[in-house]
mmCIF file of C-alpha atoms and ligand atoms in Angstrom:
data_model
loop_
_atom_site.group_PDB
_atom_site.id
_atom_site.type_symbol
_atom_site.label_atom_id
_atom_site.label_comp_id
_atom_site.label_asym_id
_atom_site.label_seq_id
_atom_site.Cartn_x
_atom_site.Cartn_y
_atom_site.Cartn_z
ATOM 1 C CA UNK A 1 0.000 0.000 0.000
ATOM 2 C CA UNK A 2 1.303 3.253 -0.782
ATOM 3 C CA UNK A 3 4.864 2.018 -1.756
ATOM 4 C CA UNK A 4 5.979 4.796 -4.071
ATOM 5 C CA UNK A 5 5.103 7.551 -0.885
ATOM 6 C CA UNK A 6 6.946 5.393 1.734
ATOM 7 C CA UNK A 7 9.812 4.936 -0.434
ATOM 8 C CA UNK A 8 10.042 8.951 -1.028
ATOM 9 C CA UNK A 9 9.490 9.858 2.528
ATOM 10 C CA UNK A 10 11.842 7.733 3.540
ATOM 11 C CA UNK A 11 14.737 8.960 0.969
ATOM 12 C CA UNK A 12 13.399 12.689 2.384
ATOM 13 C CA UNK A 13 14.267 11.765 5.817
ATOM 14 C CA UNK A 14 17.726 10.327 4.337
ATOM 15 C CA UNK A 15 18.792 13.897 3.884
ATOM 16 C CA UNK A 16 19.102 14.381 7.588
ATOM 17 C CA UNK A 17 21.349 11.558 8.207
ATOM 18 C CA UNK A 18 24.510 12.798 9.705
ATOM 19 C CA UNK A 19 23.468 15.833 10.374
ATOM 20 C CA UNK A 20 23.992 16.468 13.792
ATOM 21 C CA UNK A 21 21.246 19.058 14.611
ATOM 22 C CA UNK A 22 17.846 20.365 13.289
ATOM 23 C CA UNK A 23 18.722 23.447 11.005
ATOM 24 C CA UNK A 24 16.302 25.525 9.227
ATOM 25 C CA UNK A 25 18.224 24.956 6.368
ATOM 26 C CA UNK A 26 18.688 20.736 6.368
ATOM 27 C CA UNK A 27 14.697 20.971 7.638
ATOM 28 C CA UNK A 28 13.049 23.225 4.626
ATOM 29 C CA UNK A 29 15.092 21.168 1.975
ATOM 30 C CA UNK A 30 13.788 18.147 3.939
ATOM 31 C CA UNK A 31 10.331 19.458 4.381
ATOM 32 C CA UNK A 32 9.551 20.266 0.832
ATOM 33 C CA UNK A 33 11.237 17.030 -0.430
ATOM 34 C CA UNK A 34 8.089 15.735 2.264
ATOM 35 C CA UNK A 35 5.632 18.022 0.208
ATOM 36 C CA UNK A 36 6.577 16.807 -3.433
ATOM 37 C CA UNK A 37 6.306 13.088 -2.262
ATOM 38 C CA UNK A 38 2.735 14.191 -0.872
ATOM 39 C CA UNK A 39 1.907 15.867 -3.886
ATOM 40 C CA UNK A 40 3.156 13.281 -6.122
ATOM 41 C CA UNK A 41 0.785 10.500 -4.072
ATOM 42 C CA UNK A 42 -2.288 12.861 -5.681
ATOM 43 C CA UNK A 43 -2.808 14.745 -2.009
ATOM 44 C CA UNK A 44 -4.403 17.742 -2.558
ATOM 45 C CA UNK A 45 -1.734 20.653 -2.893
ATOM 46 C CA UNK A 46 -3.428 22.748 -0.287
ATOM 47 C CA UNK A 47 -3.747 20.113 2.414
ATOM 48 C CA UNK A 48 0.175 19.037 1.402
ATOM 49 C CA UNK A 49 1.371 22.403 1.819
ATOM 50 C CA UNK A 50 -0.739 22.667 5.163
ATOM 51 C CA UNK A 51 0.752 19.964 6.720
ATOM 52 C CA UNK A 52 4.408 20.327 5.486
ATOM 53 C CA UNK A 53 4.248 24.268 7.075
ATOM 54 C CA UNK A 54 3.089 22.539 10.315
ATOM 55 C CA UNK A 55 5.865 19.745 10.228
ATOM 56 C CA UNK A 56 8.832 22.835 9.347
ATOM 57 C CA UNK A 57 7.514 24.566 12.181
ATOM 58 C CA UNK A 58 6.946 21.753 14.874
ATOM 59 C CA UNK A 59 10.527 20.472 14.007
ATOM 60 C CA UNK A 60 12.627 24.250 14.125
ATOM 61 C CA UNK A 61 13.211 25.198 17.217
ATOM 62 C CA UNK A 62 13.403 21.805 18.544
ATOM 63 C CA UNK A 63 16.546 20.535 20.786
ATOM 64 C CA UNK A 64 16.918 17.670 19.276
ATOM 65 C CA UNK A 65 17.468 15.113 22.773
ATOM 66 C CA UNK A 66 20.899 13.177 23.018
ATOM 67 C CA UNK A 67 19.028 9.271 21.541
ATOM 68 C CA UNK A 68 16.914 11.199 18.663
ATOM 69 C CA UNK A 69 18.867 12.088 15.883
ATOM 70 C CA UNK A 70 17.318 14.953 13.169
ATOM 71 C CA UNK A 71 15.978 12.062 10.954
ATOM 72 C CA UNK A 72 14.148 10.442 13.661
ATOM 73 C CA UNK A 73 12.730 13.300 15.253
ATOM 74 C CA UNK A 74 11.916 14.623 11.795
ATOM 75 C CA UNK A 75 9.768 10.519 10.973
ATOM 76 C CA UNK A 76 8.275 11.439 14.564
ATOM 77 C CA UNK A 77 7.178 15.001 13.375
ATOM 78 C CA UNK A 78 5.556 13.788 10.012
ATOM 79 C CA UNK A 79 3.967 10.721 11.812
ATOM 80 C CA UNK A 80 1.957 12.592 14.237
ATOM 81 C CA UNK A 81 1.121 15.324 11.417
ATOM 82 C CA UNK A 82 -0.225 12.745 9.372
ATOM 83 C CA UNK A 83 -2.238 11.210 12.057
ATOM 84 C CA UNK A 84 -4.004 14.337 12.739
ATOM 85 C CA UNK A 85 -4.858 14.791 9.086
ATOM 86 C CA UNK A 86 -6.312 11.755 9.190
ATOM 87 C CA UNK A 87 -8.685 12.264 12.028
ATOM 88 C CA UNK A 88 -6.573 11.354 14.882
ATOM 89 C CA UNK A 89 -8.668 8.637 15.882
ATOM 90 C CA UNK A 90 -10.910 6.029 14.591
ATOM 91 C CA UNK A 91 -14.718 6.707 14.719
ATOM 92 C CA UNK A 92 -16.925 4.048 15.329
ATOM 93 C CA UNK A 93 -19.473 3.359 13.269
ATOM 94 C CA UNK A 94 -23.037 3.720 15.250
ATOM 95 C CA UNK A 95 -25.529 0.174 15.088
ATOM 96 C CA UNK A 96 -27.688 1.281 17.713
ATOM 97 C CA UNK A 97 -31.260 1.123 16.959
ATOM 98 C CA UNK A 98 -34.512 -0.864 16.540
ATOM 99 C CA UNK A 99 -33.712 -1.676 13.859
ATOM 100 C CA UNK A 100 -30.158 0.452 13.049
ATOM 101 C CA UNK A 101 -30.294 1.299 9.580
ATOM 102 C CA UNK A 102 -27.005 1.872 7.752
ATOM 103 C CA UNK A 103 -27.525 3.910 4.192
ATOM 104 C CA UNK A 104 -25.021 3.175 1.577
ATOM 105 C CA UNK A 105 -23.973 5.388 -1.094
ATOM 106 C CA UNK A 106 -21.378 6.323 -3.740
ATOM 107 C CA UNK A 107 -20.832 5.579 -6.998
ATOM 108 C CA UNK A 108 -21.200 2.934 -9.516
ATOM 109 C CA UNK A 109 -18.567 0.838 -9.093
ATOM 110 C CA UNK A 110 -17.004 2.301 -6.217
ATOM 111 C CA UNK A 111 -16.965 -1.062 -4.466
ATOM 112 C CA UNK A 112 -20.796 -0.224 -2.515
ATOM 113 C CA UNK A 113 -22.297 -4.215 -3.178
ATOM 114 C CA UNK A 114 -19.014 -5.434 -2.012
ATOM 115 C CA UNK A 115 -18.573 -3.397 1.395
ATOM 116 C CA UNK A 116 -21.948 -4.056 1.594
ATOM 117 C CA UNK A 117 -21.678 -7.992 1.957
ATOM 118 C CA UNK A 118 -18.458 -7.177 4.255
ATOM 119 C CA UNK A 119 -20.153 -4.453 6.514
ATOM 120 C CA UNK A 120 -22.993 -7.236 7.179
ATOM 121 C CA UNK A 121 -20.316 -10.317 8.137
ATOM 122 C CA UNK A 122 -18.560 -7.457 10.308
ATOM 123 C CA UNK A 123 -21.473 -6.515 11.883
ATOM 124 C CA UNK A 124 -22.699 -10.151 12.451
ATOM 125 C CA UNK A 125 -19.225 -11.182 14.054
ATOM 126 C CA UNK A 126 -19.694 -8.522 16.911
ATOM 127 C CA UNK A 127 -23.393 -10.435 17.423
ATOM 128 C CA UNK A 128 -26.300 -8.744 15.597
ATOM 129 C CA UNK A 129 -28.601 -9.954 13.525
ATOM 130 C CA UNK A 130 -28.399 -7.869 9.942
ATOM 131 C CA UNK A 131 -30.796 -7.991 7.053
ATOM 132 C CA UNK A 132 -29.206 -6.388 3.786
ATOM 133 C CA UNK A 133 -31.150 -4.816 1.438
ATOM 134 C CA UNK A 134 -30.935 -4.348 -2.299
ATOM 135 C CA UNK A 135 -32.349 -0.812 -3.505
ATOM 136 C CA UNK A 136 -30.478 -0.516 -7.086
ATOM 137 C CA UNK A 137 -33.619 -0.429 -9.207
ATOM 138 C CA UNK A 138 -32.028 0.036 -12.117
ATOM 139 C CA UNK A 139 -28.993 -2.826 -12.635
ATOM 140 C CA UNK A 140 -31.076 -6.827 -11.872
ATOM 141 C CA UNK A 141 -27.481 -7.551 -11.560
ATOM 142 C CA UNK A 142 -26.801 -5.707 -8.367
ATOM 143 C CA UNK A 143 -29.182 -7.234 -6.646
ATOM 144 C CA UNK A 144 -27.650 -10.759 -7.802
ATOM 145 C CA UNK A 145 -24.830 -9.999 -6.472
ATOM 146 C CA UNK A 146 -25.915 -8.806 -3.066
ATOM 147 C CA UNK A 147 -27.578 -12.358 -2.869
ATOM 148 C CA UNK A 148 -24.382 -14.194 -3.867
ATOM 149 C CA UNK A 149 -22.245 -12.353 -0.966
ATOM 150 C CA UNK A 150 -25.503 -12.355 1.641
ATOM 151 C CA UNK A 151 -25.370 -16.280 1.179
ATOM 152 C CA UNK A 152 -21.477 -15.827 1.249
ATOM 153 C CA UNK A 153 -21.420 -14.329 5.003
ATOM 154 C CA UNK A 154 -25.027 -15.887 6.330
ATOM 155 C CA UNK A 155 -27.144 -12.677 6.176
ATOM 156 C CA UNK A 156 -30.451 -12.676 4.738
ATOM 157 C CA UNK A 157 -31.062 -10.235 1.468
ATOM 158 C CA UNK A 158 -34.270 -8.217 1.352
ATOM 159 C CA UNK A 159 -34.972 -7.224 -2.408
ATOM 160 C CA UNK A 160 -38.314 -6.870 -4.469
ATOM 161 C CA UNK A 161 -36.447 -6.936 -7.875
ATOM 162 C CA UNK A 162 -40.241 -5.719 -9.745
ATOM 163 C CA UNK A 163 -40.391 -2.952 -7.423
ATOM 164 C CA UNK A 164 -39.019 0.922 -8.888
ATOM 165 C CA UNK A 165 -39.669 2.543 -5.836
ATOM 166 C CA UNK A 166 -36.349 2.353 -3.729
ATOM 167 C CA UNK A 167 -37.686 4.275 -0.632
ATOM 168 C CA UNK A 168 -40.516 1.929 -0.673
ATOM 169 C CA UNK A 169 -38.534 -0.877 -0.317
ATOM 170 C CA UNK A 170 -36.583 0.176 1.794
ATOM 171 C CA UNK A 171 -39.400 0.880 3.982
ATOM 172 C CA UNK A 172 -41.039 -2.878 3.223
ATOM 173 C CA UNK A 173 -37.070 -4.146 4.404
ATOM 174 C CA UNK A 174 -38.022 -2.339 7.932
ATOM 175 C CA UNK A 175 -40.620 -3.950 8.245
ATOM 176 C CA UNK A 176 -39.351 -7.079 7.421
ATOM 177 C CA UNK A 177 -36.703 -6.314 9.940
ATOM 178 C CA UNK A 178 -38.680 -5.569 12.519
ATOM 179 C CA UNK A 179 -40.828 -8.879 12.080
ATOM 180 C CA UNK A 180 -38.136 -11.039 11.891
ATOM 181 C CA UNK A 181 -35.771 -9.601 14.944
ATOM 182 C CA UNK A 182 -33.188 -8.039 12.976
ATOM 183 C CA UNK A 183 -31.096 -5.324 14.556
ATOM 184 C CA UNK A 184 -29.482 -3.672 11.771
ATOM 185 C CA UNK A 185 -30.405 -2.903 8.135
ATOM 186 C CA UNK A 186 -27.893 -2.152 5.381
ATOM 187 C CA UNK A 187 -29.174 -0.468 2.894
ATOM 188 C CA UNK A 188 -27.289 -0.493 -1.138
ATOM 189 C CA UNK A 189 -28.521 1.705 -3.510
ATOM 190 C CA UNK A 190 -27.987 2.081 -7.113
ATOM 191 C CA UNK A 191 -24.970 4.270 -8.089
ATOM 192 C CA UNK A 192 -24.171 6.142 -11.653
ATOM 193 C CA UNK A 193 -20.764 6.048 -13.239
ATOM 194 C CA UNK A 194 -20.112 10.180 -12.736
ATOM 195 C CA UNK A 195 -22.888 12.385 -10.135
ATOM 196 C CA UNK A 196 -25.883 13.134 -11.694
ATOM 197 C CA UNK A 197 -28.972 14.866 -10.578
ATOM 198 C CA UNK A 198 -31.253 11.671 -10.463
ATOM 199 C CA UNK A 199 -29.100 9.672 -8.930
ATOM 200 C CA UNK A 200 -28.397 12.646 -6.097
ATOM 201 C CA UNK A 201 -31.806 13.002 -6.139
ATOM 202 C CA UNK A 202 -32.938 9.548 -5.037
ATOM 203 C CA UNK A 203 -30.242 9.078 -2.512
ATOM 204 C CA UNK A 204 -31.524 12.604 -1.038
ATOM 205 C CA UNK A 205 -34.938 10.973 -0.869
ATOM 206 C CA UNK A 206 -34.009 7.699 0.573
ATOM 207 C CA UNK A 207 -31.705 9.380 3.374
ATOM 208 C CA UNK A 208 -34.974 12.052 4.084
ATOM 209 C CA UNK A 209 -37.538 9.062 4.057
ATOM 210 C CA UNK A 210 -35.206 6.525 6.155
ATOM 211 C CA UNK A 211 -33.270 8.979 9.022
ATOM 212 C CA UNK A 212 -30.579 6.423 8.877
ATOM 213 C CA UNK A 213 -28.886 5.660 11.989
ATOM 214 C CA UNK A 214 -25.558 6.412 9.416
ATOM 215 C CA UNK A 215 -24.882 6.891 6.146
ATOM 216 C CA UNK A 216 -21.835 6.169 4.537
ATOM 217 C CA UNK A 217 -19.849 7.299 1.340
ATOM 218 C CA UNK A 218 -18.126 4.466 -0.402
ATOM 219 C CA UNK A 219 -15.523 6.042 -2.865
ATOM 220 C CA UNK A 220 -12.482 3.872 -4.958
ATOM 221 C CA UNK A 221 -9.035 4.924 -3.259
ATOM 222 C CA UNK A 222 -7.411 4.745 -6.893
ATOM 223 C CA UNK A 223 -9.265 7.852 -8.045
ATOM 224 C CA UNK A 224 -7.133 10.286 -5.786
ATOM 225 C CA UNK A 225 -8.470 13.674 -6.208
ATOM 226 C CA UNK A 226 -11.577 12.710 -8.073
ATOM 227 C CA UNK A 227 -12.464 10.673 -5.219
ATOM 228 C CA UNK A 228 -11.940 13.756 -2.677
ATOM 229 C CA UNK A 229 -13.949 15.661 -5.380
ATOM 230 C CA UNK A 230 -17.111 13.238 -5.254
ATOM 231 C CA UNK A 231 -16.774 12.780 -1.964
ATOM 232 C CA UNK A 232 -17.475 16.632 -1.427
ATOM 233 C CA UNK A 233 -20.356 16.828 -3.840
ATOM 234 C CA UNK A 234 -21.994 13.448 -1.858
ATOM 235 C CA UNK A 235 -21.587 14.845 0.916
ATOM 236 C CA UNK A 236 -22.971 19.012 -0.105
ATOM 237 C CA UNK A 237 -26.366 16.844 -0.799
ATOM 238 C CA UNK A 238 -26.076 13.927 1.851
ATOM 239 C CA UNK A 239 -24.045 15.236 4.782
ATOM 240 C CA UNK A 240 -23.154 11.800 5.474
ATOM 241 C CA UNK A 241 -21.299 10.645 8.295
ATOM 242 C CA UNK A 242 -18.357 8.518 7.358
ATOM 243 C CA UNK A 243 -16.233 7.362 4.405
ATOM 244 C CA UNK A 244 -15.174 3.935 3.096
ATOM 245 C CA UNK A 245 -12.271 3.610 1.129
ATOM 246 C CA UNK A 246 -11.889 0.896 -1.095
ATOM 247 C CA UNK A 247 -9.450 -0.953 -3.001
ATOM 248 C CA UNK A 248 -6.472 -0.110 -1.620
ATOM 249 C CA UNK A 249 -4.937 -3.554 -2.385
ATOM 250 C CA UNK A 250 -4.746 -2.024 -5.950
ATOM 251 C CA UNK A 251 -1.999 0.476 -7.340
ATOM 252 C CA UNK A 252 -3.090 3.762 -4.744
ATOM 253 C CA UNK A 253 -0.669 6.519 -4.238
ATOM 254 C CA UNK A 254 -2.681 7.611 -1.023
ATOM 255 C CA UNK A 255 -4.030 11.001 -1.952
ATOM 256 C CA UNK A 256 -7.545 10.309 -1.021
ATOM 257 C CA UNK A 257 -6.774 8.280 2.362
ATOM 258 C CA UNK A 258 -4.614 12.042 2.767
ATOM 259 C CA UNK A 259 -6.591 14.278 2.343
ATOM 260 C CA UNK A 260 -10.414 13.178 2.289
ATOM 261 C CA UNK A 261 -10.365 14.168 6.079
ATOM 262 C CA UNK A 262 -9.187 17.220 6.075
ATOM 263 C CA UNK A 263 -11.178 18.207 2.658
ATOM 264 C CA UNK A 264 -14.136 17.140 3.382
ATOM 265 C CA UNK A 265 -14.365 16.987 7.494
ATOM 266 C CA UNK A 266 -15.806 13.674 7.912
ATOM 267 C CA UNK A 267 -14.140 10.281 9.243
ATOM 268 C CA UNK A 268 -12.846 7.648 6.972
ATOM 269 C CA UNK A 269 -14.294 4.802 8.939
ATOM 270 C CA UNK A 270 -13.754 1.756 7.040
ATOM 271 C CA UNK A 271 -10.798 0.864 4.343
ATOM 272 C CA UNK A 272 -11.649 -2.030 1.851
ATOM 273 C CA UNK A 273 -8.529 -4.410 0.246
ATOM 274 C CA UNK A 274 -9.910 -6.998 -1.615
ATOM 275 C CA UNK A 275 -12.855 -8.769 -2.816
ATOM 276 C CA UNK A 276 -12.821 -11.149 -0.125
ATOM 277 C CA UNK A 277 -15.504 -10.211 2.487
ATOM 278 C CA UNK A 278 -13.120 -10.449 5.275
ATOM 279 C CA UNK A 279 -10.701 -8.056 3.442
ATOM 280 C CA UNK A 280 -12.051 -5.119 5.734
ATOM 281 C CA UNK A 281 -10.916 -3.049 8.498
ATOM 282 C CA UNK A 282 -11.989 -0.281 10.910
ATOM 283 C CA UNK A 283 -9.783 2.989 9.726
ATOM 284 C CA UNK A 284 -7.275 3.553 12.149
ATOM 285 C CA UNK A 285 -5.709 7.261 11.430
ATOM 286 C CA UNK A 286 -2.264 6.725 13.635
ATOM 287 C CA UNK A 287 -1.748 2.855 11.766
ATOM 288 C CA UNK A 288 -2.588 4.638 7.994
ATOM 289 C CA UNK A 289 0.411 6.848 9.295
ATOM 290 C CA UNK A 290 2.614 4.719 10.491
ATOM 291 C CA UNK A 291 2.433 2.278 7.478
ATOM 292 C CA UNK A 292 2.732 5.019 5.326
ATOM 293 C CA UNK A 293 6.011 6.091 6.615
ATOM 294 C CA UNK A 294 6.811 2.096 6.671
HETATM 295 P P1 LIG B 301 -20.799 -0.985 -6.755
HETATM 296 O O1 LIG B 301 -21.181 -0.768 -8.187
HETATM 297 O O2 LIG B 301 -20.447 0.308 -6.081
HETATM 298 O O3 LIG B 301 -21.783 -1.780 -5.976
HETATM 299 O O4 LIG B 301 -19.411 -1.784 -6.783
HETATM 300 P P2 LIG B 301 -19.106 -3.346 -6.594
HETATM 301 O O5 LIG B 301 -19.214 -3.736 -5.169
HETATM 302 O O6 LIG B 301 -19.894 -4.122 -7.588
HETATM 303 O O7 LIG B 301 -17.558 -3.351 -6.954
HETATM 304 C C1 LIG B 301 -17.072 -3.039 -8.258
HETATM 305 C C2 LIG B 301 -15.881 -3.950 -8.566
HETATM 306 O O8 LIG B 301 -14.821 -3.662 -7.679
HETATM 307 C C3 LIG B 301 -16.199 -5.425 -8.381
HETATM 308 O O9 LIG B 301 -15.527 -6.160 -9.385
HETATM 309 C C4 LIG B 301 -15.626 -5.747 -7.000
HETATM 310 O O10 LIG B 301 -15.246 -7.101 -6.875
HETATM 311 C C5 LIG B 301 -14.423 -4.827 -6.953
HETATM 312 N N1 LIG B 301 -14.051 -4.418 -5.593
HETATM 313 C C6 LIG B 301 -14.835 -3.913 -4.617
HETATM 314 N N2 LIG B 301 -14.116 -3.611 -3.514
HETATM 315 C C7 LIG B 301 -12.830 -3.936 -3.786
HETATM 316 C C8 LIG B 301 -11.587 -3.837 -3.075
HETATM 317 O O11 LIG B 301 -11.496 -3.378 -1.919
HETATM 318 N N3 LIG B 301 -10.466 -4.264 -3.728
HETATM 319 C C9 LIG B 301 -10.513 -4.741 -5.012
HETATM 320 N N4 LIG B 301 -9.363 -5.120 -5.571
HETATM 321 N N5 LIG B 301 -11.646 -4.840 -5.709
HETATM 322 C C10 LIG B 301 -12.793 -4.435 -5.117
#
């Protein structure tokens, strides 16, 4: 993950070996050799050249003790900086209700069917019952696939694949739920391949009609800025409440896990690796930072 940043930042910190002391001179050259490895990674210039002015002036000044050397105090400096841009700390995600309902939304392809099926296992290992439902109206295939993983991780699918009406069957899945004991409802809906104004539309109308419990943003990690970009417009019309991240098994710089945060001021809360349901973890900001700087 990330391999072409780590192997910058760490050549960047290289410049400070053997220098005995933290100059304002070995620290800018260091410093903006940090912000061109940012940049290059797709972070957004802004947020790189935030965080850079923060790490020059957290590391100037500072007596560097007797068992840190420049370099290592520098790694220190950037690891904490990037921690904060990240959030700081994780941010649960919030399955209290009766029943919880969990909106999903994003784009097409973003990965949404796929985090859906892992969300439900992930939910089911910490001991609620889950009921996913299948709102894409538009793609027959979607809601195949949601059956495949729900049989994949034991959680029963709701879907009515005659039914147009999304918010309406979404509404029949609470009921369902409610009948049947289940504690938390996902909910997938359809996605478009670029935002467009029926597709914003409907999601607008399922989160109004629902008042989910959370509603999360499910955007593809190898789009960099674009994905900061969509994430912005989802969430001008949504105001959702967390991110997902997905597929950063695949060839990511790491300018969306970057900067998504601090763009858009809502938690990353999940990151997606694979397409194997288990291939899911709870967004961690100080691990992201600490792998990035390997
Ligand atoms: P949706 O259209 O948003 O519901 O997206 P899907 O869940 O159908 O995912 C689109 C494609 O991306 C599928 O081929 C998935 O198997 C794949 N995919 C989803 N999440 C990941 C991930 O974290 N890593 C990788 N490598 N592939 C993923």
């Amino acid at each position: 993950m990330f391999e072409n940043l780590t192997q910058k930042l760490d050549k960047a910190f290289k410049n400070l070996k053997g220098q005995g002391s933290i100059t304002e001179i070995n620290v800018a050259s260091t410093v903006k050799e940090i912000r061109r490895a940012l940049i290059d990674a797709d972070v957004n210039y802004k947020v790189a050249k935030e965080v850079t002015d923060k790490i020059k002036n957290e590391a100037i000044g500072q007596d560097v003790l007797i068992s840190v050397s420049p370099g290592q105090l520098l790694v220190k400096i950037t690891s904490d900086e990037l921690t904060a841009l990240m959030g700081e700390k994780a941010v649960p995600l919030s399955t209290d209700g009766s029943p919880a309902i969990i909106l999903i939304s994003g784009l097409q392809g973003s990965g949404k069917t796929t985090f859906s099926g892992k969300l439900a296992q992930f939910i089911k290992k910490q001991g609620k019952d889950v009921l996913l439902t299948a709102c894409d109206i538009y793609r027959p295939a979607a809601i195949d696939q949601l059956k495949v993983l729900g049989e994949q991780v034991g959680v029963d699918v709701y879907a009515e694949p005659e039914n147009k009406n999304a918010l309406e069957i979404a509404n029949n899945a609470l009921d369902y739920a409610k009948k049947n004991g289940k504690k938390v409802v996902i909910v997938d809906t359809a996605g478009r391949l670029a935002v467009d104004e029926q597709m914003m539309n409907e999601i607008e109308g399922l989160k109004k009609g629902l008042n989910p419990t959370e509603t999360l943003f499910v955007v593809d990690s190898m789009t960099g800025q674009d994905a900061v970009n969509t994430a912005k417009t989802f969430n001008e019309r949504l105001d959702f409440d967390g991110v997902v991240l997905t597929k950063l098994d695949g060839d990511t710089r790491g300018g969306a896990a970057l900067s998504i945060r601090t763009v858009v001021d809502k938690p990353i809360k999940f990151i997606s690796y694979g397409e194997k349901m288990d291939a899911l973890d709870v967004f961690h900001p100080d691990r992201m930072s600490q792998r990035i700087l390997g």
